[in-house]
Structure formats: C-alpha cells, structure tokens
C-alpha cells in the first residue's frame, strides 16, 4: 500500500490525495488497518499540516466505523471544528437566487441577536434556534436536519468565537451547497457552486484581535443536503484555541466600517490552488490530479461539473489505462463511458482493474452474461480482487443463480471477514437467497466494522424483535438513534421498534426528541399522531396530525387520517357542489340543435400557502339525442400519479323518469405517450362509462384531484387557466377559488359574447378568502373555418400569483440556468463549426443548423421537465430533446461562441392570443431562442426551416424573452412581410394541336413556404407523386417526367424545383377553339371567404407573395381570338396584378398575388371578401384560341 509514502509528499495536493485514496478503501480493507495507518500519518511530522489534518479527520471516520465514537469525536475536536451554532431558516432559494438575496439574519449580521425576533422565511416566519450539541457529528453541522423544507432553501448559522490573543488566523470552511461567510459582518467567502460538504475546502486568511468575534455562515442548496464544516486554525494549519458560544448574549454588536469595503481574502486551500491550476495548465498530470481531487472530496459543482472533462482531457493528452478509467468513472454519459473503457482496455487488456471496470459496466448496462468473461479474467489476474469477486457474484444472481452467488460471497466473507463491502454484499445476497441464519451472522459482523451502517443495525433490531428479545430491541433502538442524531428517519425507526415491544411511552418520547431538532417536519408529526392513535391517545393524536396538516396542507393521506379521527365533515370545497334538484330544473333549456348540453359545471380550487392545491370538480350534462347518448357514454379525467391523488366522489345517471342509477363502469389506465407526436409523459386516465344512456338522461360526475408532492416544484406559484365557454352550451358555470387571505391573486376574466360580464363575488372564512365567478346561459363557441386559436373565441378565466412578468422571468431563469452548461465535447463542437467564421450571423447560422440536424424532436415530459430542460450536455449526447431542450442547446452554444442569446417562452398561434395580464406560466406551450444582436428568433424544432424562416405558428404571438441575467420582457414576435415568404414560378407551356401540352416549370420558394416544400418533397421516392398530386386538380391526367430539386437538404438555401410534365388535354375544347386559363387559379374565395359574415378574425397565415410568369407557345396555325384585359388591384389586404400579352406565336402571362395581412378583423371581412372575389373573377376570364384541328370537347383546366 503506497499511500502512506505518497502522503509524505511535499506537494500538498499529492499528499492529500494519498490520504483520500486510503479513505476510498474503506469498503474493501479492514478499517482497523486503515485507522492505524491514518493515525500514524496524523502524527507524522514529515507529513504536511494540511495532509495531517485530513488524516486526523479520516482517522476519526474510521474510528466511528469501528464503534469508537468517543475517540472519533475527540479526534475531530482536536482539529478545532466549531459545533455550537444558532440556526435560522429556511429562506427561499428557488432558481438558486437565494445566495445573493439578503434575508433577515444577513441584514442584521452586525446587530445584537434577539432570539425572539421573527424573520420572513420560505414557508412561514422563522427565528434563531439552538443547534443541539448531539446533532453535529465529527464537525459536520447538518442544517438540513433542522430546517424544513431543506430543498431549494437557504439557512444561516451564527456563532461567537472568543480568541485569547490577537494574530493571524485562517477560517476553513467546506459546505454542501452554495456558501457565503462573514466575520464580524465583513464578507470573507462567497462560492455559488453546489458541492458536497467536505472540510477545509476553502482557507481564508484573517487577522483577529483578542476577544469575541461573530461568524455567520449562509448555505443555499437545491435538492441536495445542506451542511457545512467550519474551523479556525493558525496559518500553519494547526487548530486555533477558541471558545465558541451559541449564546445570543455573547455576540457583540458591530458597527459597519466606513469607506470602501475591503476585498474578500483569497482562499489558500489545496482546492483553491488546484482550481487555479486547472484554468491555466494543459498537462495531463495536472488535469488528472484536479479531476481526482474533485471526485474524492465531492468538490465538483453538481450544476456545472468539470471532473469528467478534466479526466477526459488528461487521458487524451497522455493516454494511460488509469486515466481512461478515471474518465469512465467520472462521466454520467454512457456513450462516453463506454468509449473511455474501450480506450483503457486497448492499452491494458490484462490489467485486473480495467477488466473489473469493463465487467461492471457490462452488468450495469444490462449485459450480465457479457460481464462474466471480463470479471473472471480479472480474478485470474488478481485472486485477491474483492471488488471483482463481489461483482462476479452479482452477475450470477442477475442471470438467475442466487444460491451460487450466495455461496461465492459466503466463501469470500470467510476470506475477508472485516471488509465491509464484502460483508454487506454477502448479507444482501443471504437475505435474497432466504438464508436467515447466515444473514443474521453477517449483519453482526458488518456492525462491528461499520458501526455507522444503519441498515445493518436496523436489520439486527428486526431479528431481535422476531425472536422476542425485548431488551435487545430497546438497546438497538437507542443504538440506531445514536449512530447519527441528525438523521431524522432514525428516530422514526427507533420509535417503531420500541412500540413493537410495548415501549409506547419511550417511542413517543423518541419522536418528541426528533421534533425538538426539526419541529417543522410533517412526517414526524404524522408518525407521532399515528403512534398516539394506536396508543389510544386520541386527543394527542388529533393535535399531532393537525400540526402535520398545517405544515403540509396538500397531504391527502394525513387529511384522511385526521378525518377518520374527527366527526365526518364535508371538505369546504365540496360543499360548493350544486344539488341535483337545482341543475335538473335546467333540463331542456339549451338549444335543441346540440346533442349534449351542460347543466352545471363547477371547478373549486383550494390553494395553500405553498402554491399547491386541491381541486374539486362537478359536471352534469344532459343527453339530448341518440347521437348525444353515444357521445356522452364515456367521460375521462386525468391526473399525474407522481404528484397527485385522484378520488371519484360520484358518478350517476339521473333518468328522465326520475330514477337514479349509481352503477357505472370505471377503468383506470396509463396514458404515458403519444408516439405520433414523439411525446412521452406520465399520466393516469380514469374513464367512467355509462353503457345505457338515453335521450333525456342527465349524467352527473364529481371528483377531486389533490396535489400530494412534499413541495411545490414551481416555488410557491399557483396558476390556472379555465375556459368559461365550450363547444356545447353551459347552463351554469362556476369557478370557486379558496386561498389564504394574505396571498394576493391576480385574475383576468374575458367577457362572454355580447360583452356580458361574468358575475364575481368574494367572502371571507377566517383567514381564507373565497372568490367565486359564475355565469348562466353560457352559449357554445360557434365553429368557424380559419378561426384564431380557442382563447380568442371562448371566454376564459386566468388566475396567477405572479405580480409581473419580471417575476416569472427570474423564477424561470433560476430553474433552467444550471441546465445551460456546455461540456468539453460541446465546446469542441462550437469551435469546430465556427472555425474561420468572423461575423455573428455566420456563427449563428452554423450553430442553428448543427442543432436542427444533430438533435431529433423527442419530448420526455416527466414531472418538472414539462418546464425544465434537461442538461444541455445530456441532450447533445442523447441526440434528442423537445423545444426547450433544443432552445437551451442553441443558447448555450451561442454563449460559447461569444454571442448573447436568450430563451423565449412562447404561446403559439394555434392556441390564440390572450390578455397580457396576469403574468403566468400557464399560458406558454413552446420555447425557442432569441439573438438580440440580430433581432432574430430561432426555433430549434423547425428541422426544415432555415435561420430566417421562422415557422408561421411562432409569428405574431405573445412571447417572454428571458435573458441570461434572469431579466424578462414580454414581446410579440414579428410577422414576416410578404417579400420574406415569396414564391416565384416560371413556366414554359407548349401546346399541341390536339389540345395537349408539355411544360417545363421552375419554382423558387423562400421563407416559411420553403420549409413546407422541404417537408413535402424531402423523400426522393415520393417526390414525383407529390408534385403530380398537387397539379392533378388543375390538370387531370398530368404526368411528371422529370424533377430536379435544390435546397431540400440545405435549409439556408431557397428551394428550387425544375420539373417537366405532359398533359393529355389542357383547357376546354369547343370545336376548333380552346378556352384556356392564363395562370393558375388563385381561388381566394374558396380558400378564405366562403362565409357571408364572420364572428371572429379570419386567420390567413404568414403574409405571402406569389409571382408567376408563364409563356404559352402555340402550335403552328393557331391564332389568338381573345385575351382578358389586364387587372391591377391594390388595397389594405394586398395586391394583385394580372396581364397577358400576345407576342407572335406565343402568349406571355404575368401574375402577382400578394397577401399582406396575417389576419382580417370581422369588420373588414366584407371588404376582404370583395377583394378575393375580384381576384378570382380576374383569373377566371380565359384566353380563347383557335387551333388548327378540332377534337372532342374536354372540360378541364
């Protein structure tokens, strides 16, 4: 074992890495041996102070593993860790914005501490609380044990340290999460990266006077642990003797120093030096060292990881099998891991470590049989390889040989009886192989070498309970709590064990101790309430459950439990349901033209302080016709099983004769994907079927859907968007919103047809505000062709807790910013595709084209990923993503190229425009990117569109542009001018004397129309067929004989088509004359203006321009009898030009059609219809020719 020698290196990083390598052996080496080695290093004067301190800390961990808890704590104490603190929190850190947002403790960091003062917290007011002495273990201060919620949260810790004499000192801090620290009100540390807690990550030189000094630490985390280590040392690294106190009276008030604030001290830790080295060095040795240190100390930023990139660059710079294995071990990407292992195997095919790594990867990838040869080769090369032997046994179990795996691990445990990893694997295998006696023996052995292994102790306690050993169970319950007094689930486990042997009072006391640490943990209150109920302490149980529900009001399980203890009472929102006698009176009120009519529809939403909610729904609809009976036979409801609970309250049929049928058929099934749209999500559908409906019946359903997530994935936001109208009439519609009176709600209600307002009322029920909106005799939404999206045709109600769009942007950027991080591979791609490009436009084009050609559209809309993109590096490695994933890739790559870009949330044209207030997340259904320097929007899902061909659905719509500083502005995307969506066509038509023709056509398409052509004509095998289909209505019998296409596979070029075709008959033959259209009919009236009037805007699509030039060559002997006169029309809707001139034996035709508007208001529709008719009339006038031969009459175009 070479680590002790390496630990004496004069290079601090190398010495510390040697100690860390010993720490990494804790699963496979007798901890007594490791403890002896690390204790020796901690006392060795030849070892550098930083490595000695690390060896002391690691030796404390090994001592704890061996059950020597007092010795372990003494070792940690000798390092000077500070464990006496006041703690305050949580404070909000949604979107990782909390680190730089000053909360009360930070604002008052120089003022005297008043433990009675409350600060506005994340979910409720908070105050300073004392960290119990027993909670901190080996110097680790577990803030996450004390504050709730402890995700997306910040917490503060304050202590006062008394220094005996003035002089230089070093504050050493290592936190899990982003961290800031202040000494006497002066900031000395700010690290926004999210890392794991590890001692001495930063070393901050200070000069301290004799006396008391205040230390304030702030830790912010997302969904990981929240903890830190802190100690004061002398400059040489030895512990500085200080007296730490959490007594508020010991904290002296400080006056803010005048003048400019002093600069923060630069960290002098090994981590800081390695981080600086990684920024300037390209040497393989340096990069490997940095990568190993990041991994072994948990110092890699989880939101912007670099270890994998450093490891891969190291292996590429100077390849060795060891470096490639490090690259494989650090990357989360399976493709990169397999490539790294392939490289390692090529360099060292007989190295047992390489063989083990390859075998493990094969097993983990689902190829267990392929793993066996590598693992067996590894064992042959190193018969002491415990890891390979354990892995080999796991493969045996995977392929269906659990007893063989158990026997193999049993023999291995006999050979290595003090290797925790071996004992744990053997224990698990014994349990799965149902070898009870062996499992018990292995648990006891494991507990002796890994005293902190809660799983083993809990299993031993269950064994003792099973054999009826009450004394052993109670002793083990105490042991389980004592393993780590900051691990709250240990208290619940211990309480369960104590209750099982009749120690109910001790069980309650155990949970009460846990609640002293975390009084805002609802799971503990719920467990205590359940326990008290089983002990027949009903009043106490009710009080505990009420506390739990107060902390987590959305928890349906706690609510049901509490309701079971209390007299049955209807939920307040369910009392809003309308009685059947009331809605049945509206039978027959709706227009007889509808097959089904809604008699009542209620949505009652209860919003809690954290933004989560419960929803109660009631609907009753009348079946009017036999078709209505068929249409209304099944009704579906949907919910998300991961975050919601569904309950069907009622499903009944009110018969026309007055009877009520309760019996129904209820099915529930998963609705997890829409492969046609390449979208995948996790929903459950409940379908209620009424098999025997008849006209006159009324179907009534009541159900509820409750949020049950422990936390709101959208911070405390609540938003809802409900249509008041539907495709059938609603005789009564109601929406009831129950919310905390202190919570401001922003609401917009769109008026009903005719300007009729929706009735609104508000009442108070204690501290709950109840707002109701209702409308009677709500008409159905009338269908119209070319109508705008539904929100522009139907009245709606929109509710949000967001005050303005700036708040939406801040939250959204906080949610997504850590996903928009490039890895080395993507940076290399950006460098490669922009090499030699000097202007922004060229770089943007290169990046946009890379994204649309290298990532397919596939949407994995699971949980928060309906709004949050996946990691950019992951999207690129997979080669697929949805709209927000692709937009994130574009923005990230542009930033790497030095071009500012923003994410854009979009409401597509298909959904219809809505009012710009209130600000909300509920209104967006798409995401694209924006480049401000070019004023350019880019849609990464538009695989057939060029950079300047924004899809029509993205044009002229509401969009929220969120830049990389979290600043947001609401805009309307541009609508292209007709010139940007232009089609030009030139046709050479040669008439034959028999009335047939041959033609050569050249077309060029630019803009969104070009994207449609690329999509339609992309497949060469069907290209001719699709062109013929397009022509056949005008030219029956047409046959396309050749096609040449350009720009179909290059979206930055216009689409150019040249095709040749023959037509058996063209025009209308009447004797020796032919009536012939000069140009292709425009048919504007048929396309857009068939109705005499409109109720809603007419949506025309992207403004367009079509220029057609046609030369008609006549056969010998033909003559022109009549040519339509030229026409020019121009107005607010566009322009039309049509002219035909005779030139000898040919006719020259020119047509220009410009539609300059994307929509037409109903007030303008009559004028627009006249324009369409005038255009169509002009084109309908035909050329009259006399041909030299007569033939039968054909009517065609």
Coordinates of N, CA and C in Angstrom, one line a residue, residues 341-456:
X341 N -13.7 3.3 -21.6 CA -13.3 1.9 -21.2 C -12.7 1.2 -22.4
X342 N -13.2 1.5 -23.6 CA -12.6 0.8 -24.8 C -11.2 1.2 -24.9
X343 N -10.9 2.5 -24.7 CA -9.5 3.0 -24.8 C -8.7 2.4 -23.7
X344 N -9.2 2.3 -22.5 CA -8.4 1.7 -21.4 C -8.1 0.2 -21.7
X345 N -9.1 -0.5 -22.2 CA -8.9 -1.9 -22.5 C -7.9 -2.1 -23.6
X346 N -7.9 -1.2 -24.6 CA -6.9 -1.3 -25.7 C -5.5 -1.1 -25.2
X347 N -5.3 -0.3 -24.1 CA -4.0 0.0 -23.6 C -3.5 -1.1 -22.6
X348 N -4.5 -1.7 -21.9 CA -4.1 -2.6 -20.8 C -5.1 -3.7 -20.7
X349 N -5.2 -4.6 -21.7 CA -6.2 -5.7 -21.7 C -6.1 -6.7 -20.6
X350 N -4.9 -6.8 -20.0 CA -4.8 -7.8 -18.9 C -4.8 -7.1 -17.5
X351 N -5.0 -5.9 -17.4 CA -5.0 -5.2 -16.1 C -6.3 -5.5 -15.4
X352 N -6.2 -6.1 -14.2 CA -7.4 -6.6 -13.5 C -8.3 -5.4 -13.2
X353 N -7.8 -4.2 -13.0 CA -8.7 -3.1 -12.7 C -9.5 -2.7 -13.9
X354 N -8.8 -2.8 -15.1 CA -9.5 -2.5 -16.3 C -10.6 -3.5 -16.6
X355 N -10.3 -4.8 -16.4 CA -11.2 -5.9 -16.6 C -12.4 -5.7 -15.7
X356 N -12.1 -5.3 -14.4 CA -13.2 -5.1 -13.5 C -14.1 -4.0 -13.9
X357 N -13.5 -2.9 -14.4 CA -14.3 -1.7 -14.8 C -15.2 -2.1 -16.0
X358 N -14.6 -2.8 -16.9 CA -15.4 -3.2 -18.1 C -16.5 -4.2 -17.7
X359 N -16.2 -5.1 -16.9 CA -17.3 -6.1 -16.4 C -18.4 -5.4 -15.7
X360 N -18.0 -4.5 -14.8 CA -19.1 -3.7 -14.1 C -19.9 -2.9 -15.0
X361 N -19.3 -2.3 -16.0 CA -20.1 -1.5 -17.0 C -21.1 -2.4 -17.8
X362 N -20.6 -3.6 -18.1 CA -21.4 -4.5 -18.9 C -22.6 -4.9 -18.0
X363 N -22.4 -5.2 -16.8 CA -23.5 -5.6 -15.9 C -24.5 -4.5 -15.7
X364 N -24.0 -3.3 -15.4 CA -24.8 -2.1 -15.2 C -25.6 -1.7 -16.4
X365 N -25.1 -2.1 -17.6 CA -25.7 -1.7 -18.9 C -26.8 -2.8 -19.3
X366 N -27.0 -3.8 -18.5 CA -28.0 -4.8 -18.8 C -27.4 -6.0 -19.6
X367 N -26.1 -6.2 -19.6 CA -25.5 -7.2 -20.4 C -24.7 -8.1 -19.4
X368 N -25.4 -8.8 -18.5 CA -24.8 -9.5 -17.5 C -23.9 -10.6 -18.0
X369 N -24.4 -11.4 -19.0 CA -23.6 -12.5 -19.5 C -22.3 -12.0 -20.1
X370 N -22.3 -10.9 -20.7 CA -21.1 -10.4 -21.3 C -20.1 -9.9 -20.2
X371 N -20.5 -9.7 -19.0 CA -19.6 -9.2 -18.0 C -18.8 -10.4 -17.4
X372 N -19.3 -11.6 -17.5 CA -18.6 -12.7 -16.8 C -17.2 -12.9 -17.3
X373 N -16.9 -13.0 -18.6 CA -15.5 -13.2 -19.1 C -14.5 -12.2 -18.5
X374 N -15.0 -10.9 -18.5 CA -14.1 -9.9 -18.0 C -13.8 -10.0 -16.5
X375 N -14.9 -10.3 -15.8 CA -14.7 -10.5 -14.3 C -13.9 -11.7 -14.0
X376 N -14.1 -12.8 -14.7 CA -13.3 -14.0 -14.4 C -11.8 -13.8 -14.8
X377 N -11.6 -13.0 -15.9 CA -10.2 -12.7 -16.2 C -9.6 -11.8 -15.2
X378 N -10.4 -10.9 -14.6 CA -9.9 -10.0 -13.6 C -9.5 -10.8 -12.3
X379 N -10.3 -11.8 -12.0 CA -10.0 -12.6 -10.8 C -8.8 -13.5 -11.1
X380 N -8.6 -14.0 -12.3 CA -7.4 -14.8 -12.6 C -6.1 -13.9 -12.5
X381 N -6.3 -12.7 -12.9 CA -5.1 -11.8 -12.8 C -4.8 -11.3 -11.4
X382 N -5.9 -11.3 -10.5 CA -5.7 -10.8 -9.2 C -6.7 -11.5 -8.3
X383 N -6.2 -12.7 -7.7 CA -7.1 -13.5 -7.0 C -7.5 -12.9 -5.6
X384 N -6.9 -11.7 -5.3 CA -7.3 -11.0 -4.1 C -8.3 -9.9 -4.4
X385 N -8.7 -9.8 -5.6 CA -9.6 -8.7 -6.0 C -11.0 -8.9 -5.5
X386 N -11.2 -8.2 -4.3 CA -12.5 -8.4 -3.6 C -13.7 -7.8 -4.5
X387 N -13.4 -6.6 -5.0 CA -14.4 -6.0 -5.8 C -14.9 -6.8 -7.0
X388 N -13.9 -7.4 -7.7 CA -14.3 -8.2 -8.8 C -15.1 -9.5 -8.4
X389 N -14.7 -10.0 -7.3 CA -15.4 -11.2 -6.8 C -16.8 -10.9 -6.4
X390 N -17.1 -9.7 -5.8 CA -18.4 -9.3 -5.4 C -19.2 -9.0 -6.7
X391 N -18.6 -8.4 -7.7 CA -19.3 -8.1 -8.9 C -19.6 -9.4 -9.6
X392 N -18.7 -10.4 -9.6 CA -19.0 -11.7 -10.2 C -20.2 -12.3 -9.6
X393 N -20.3 -12.3 -8.3 CA -21.4 -12.9 -7.6 C -22.7 -12.2 -8.0
X394 N -22.7 -10.9 -8.1 CA -23.9 -10.1 -8.5 C -24.3 -10.5 -9.9
X395 N -23.4 -10.8 -10.8 CA -23.7 -11.2 -12.1 C -24.4 -12.6 -12.1
X396 N -23.9 -13.5 -11.2 CA -24.6 -14.8 -11.1 C -26.0 -14.7 -10.6
X397 N -26.3 -13.7 -9.7 CA -27.6 -13.5 -9.3 C -28.5 -13.0 -10.4
X398 N -27.9 -12.1 -11.2 CA -28.7 -11.4 -12.3 C -29.1 -12.5 -13.3
X399 N -28.3 -13.5 -13.5 CA -28.6 -14.5 -14.6 C -29.4 -15.6 -14.0
X400 N -29.9 -15.5 -12.7 CA -30.8 -16.5 -12.2 C -30.1 -17.6 -11.3
X401 N -28.9 -17.3 -10.7 CA -28.2 -18.3 -9.9 C -28.0 -17.7 -8.5
X402 N -29.0 -17.4 -7.8 CA -28.8 -16.7 -6.5 C -28.1 -17.5 -5.4
X403 N -28.4 -18.9 -5.4 CA -27.7 -19.7 -4.5 C -26.2 -19.8 -4.8
X404 N -25.8 -19.9 -6.0 CA -24.4 -19.9 -6.4 C -23.8 -18.6 -6.0
X405 N -24.5 -17.5 -6.2 CA -24.0 -16.2 -5.8 C -23.8 -16.1 -4.3
X406 N -24.7 -16.6 -3.5 CA -24.6 -16.6 -2.1 C -23.4 -17.5 -1.6
X407 N -23.3 -18.6 -2.2 CA -22.1 -19.5 -1.8 C -20.8 -18.8 -2.1
X408 N -20.7 -18.1 -3.2 CA -19.5 -17.5 -3.6 C -19.2 -16.3 -2.6
X409 N -20.2 -15.6 -2.3 CA -20.0 -14.4 -1.4 C -19.7 -14.9 0.1
X410 N -20.3 -16.0 0.5 CA -20.1 -16.6 1.8 C -18.6 -17.0 1.9
X411 N -18.1 -17.6 0.9 CA -16.7 -18.0 0.9 C -15.8 -16.8 0.9
X412 N -16.2 -15.7 0.2 CA -15.4 -14.5 0.1 C -15.5 -13.8 1.5
X413 N -16.6 -13.8 2.2 CA -16.7 -13.2 3.5 C -15.8 -14.0 4.5
X414 N -15.7 -15.3 4.4 CA -14.8 -16.0 5.3 C -13.4 -15.7 5.0
X415 N -13.0 -15.3 3.8 CA -11.7 -15.0 3.4 C -11.4 -13.5 3.8
X416 N -12.4 -12.7 3.8 CA -12.2 -11.2 4.1 C -13.2 -10.9 5.1
X417 N -13.1 -11.4 6.4 CA -14.2 -11.2 7.4 C -14.3 -9.8 7.9
X418 N -13.4 -8.8 7.5 CA -13.5 -7.5 8.1 C -13.5 -6.4 6.9
X419 N -14.0 -6.9 5.7 CA -14.1 -6.0 4.6 C -15.6 -5.6 4.5
X420 N -16.0 -4.4 4.9 CA -17.4 -4.0 4.9 C -18.1 -4.2 3.6
X421 N -17.5 -3.9 2.5 CA -18.2 -4.1 1.2 C -18.5 -5.6 0.9
X422 N -17.6 -6.5 1.3 CA -17.9 -7.9 1.1 C -19.0 -8.4 2.0
X423 N -18.9 -7.9 3.3 CA -19.9 -8.4 4.3 C -21.3 -7.8 3.9
X424 N -21.4 -6.6 3.4 CA -22.7 -6.0 3.0 C -23.3 -6.8 1.8
X425 N -22.4 -7.1 0.8 CA -22.9 -7.8 -0.4 C -23.3 -9.2 0.0
X426 N -22.6 -9.9 0.9 CA -23.0 -11.2 1.3 C -24.2 -11.2 2.1
X427 N -24.4 -10.2 3.0 CA -25.6 -10.0 3.8 C -26.9 -9.9 2.9
X428 N -26.8 -9.0 1.9 CA -27.9 -8.8 1.0 C -28.2 -10.1 0.2
X429 N -27.1 -10.8 -0.2 CA -27.4 -12.0 -1.0 C -28.0 -13.1 -0.1
X430 N -27.6 -13.1 1.1 CA -28.2 -14.1 2.0 C -29.7 -13.8 2.2
X431 N -30.0 -12.5 2.3 CA -31.4 -12.2 2.5 C -32.2 -12.6 1.3
X432 N -31.7 -12.3 0.1 CA -32.4 -12.6 -1.1 C -32.5 -14.2 -1.4
X433 N -31.5 -14.9 -0.9 CA -31.5 -16.3 -1.0 C -32.2 -17.0 0.1
X434 N -32.8 -16.2 1.0 CA -33.6 -16.7 2.2 C -32.7 -17.6 3.1
X435 N -31.5 -17.1 3.3 CA -30.6 -17.8 4.2 C -30.6 -17.0 5.5
X436 N -31.6 -17.1 6.4 CA -31.8 -16.3 7.5 C -30.7 -16.3 8.5
X437 N -30.2 -17.5 8.9 CA -29.1 -17.6 9.9 C -27.9 -16.9 9.4
X438 N -27.5 -17.2 8.2 CA -26.3 -16.5 7.6 C -26.5 -15.0 7.5
X439 N -27.7 -14.6 7.2 CA -27.9 -13.1 7.1 C -27.7 -12.5 8.5
X440 N -28.2 -13.1 9.5 CA -28.0 -12.6 10.9 C -26.5 -12.5 11.3
X441 N -25.8 -13.6 11.0 CA -24.4 -13.6 11.3 C -23.6 -12.5 10.6
X442 N -24.0 -12.3 9.3 CA -23.3 -11.3 8.5 C -23.6 -9.9 9.0
X443 N -24.9 -9.7 9.4 CA -25.2 -8.4 10.0 C -24.4 -8.0 11.2
X444 N -24.2 -9.0 12.1 CA -23.4 -8.8 13.3 C -22.0 -8.4 12.9
X445 N -21.5 -9.2 11.9 CA -20.1 -8.9 11.5 C -20.0 -7.5 10.9
X446 N -20.9 -7.1 10.1 CA -20.9 -5.8 9.5 C -21.0 -4.7 10.5
X447 N -21.8 -4.9 11.5 CA -22.0 -3.8 12.5 C -20.7 -3.6 13.3
X448 N -19.8 -4.6 13.3 CA -18.5 -4.5 14.1 C -17.5 -3.7 13.3
X449 N -17.6 -3.7 12.0 CA -16.6 -3.0 11.2 C -17.2 -1.7 10.5
X450 N -18.5 -1.6 10.6 CA -19.1 -0.4 10.1 C -20.3 0.0 11.1
X451 N -19.8 0.5 12.2 CA -20.8 0.8 13.3 C -21.8 1.8 12.9
X452 N -21.5 2.6 11.8 CA -22.4 3.6 11.4 C -23.4 3.1 10.3
X453 N -23.4 1.9 10.0 CA -24.3 1.3 9.0 C -25.7 1.1 9.5
X454 N -26.5 2.1 9.3 CA -27.9 2.0 9.9 C -28.6 0.8 9.4
X455 N -28.4 0.4 8.2 CA -29.2 -0.7 7.6 C -28.9 -2.0 8.4
X456 N -27.6 -2.2 8.7 CA -27.3 -3.4 9.5 C -27.9 -3.4 10.9

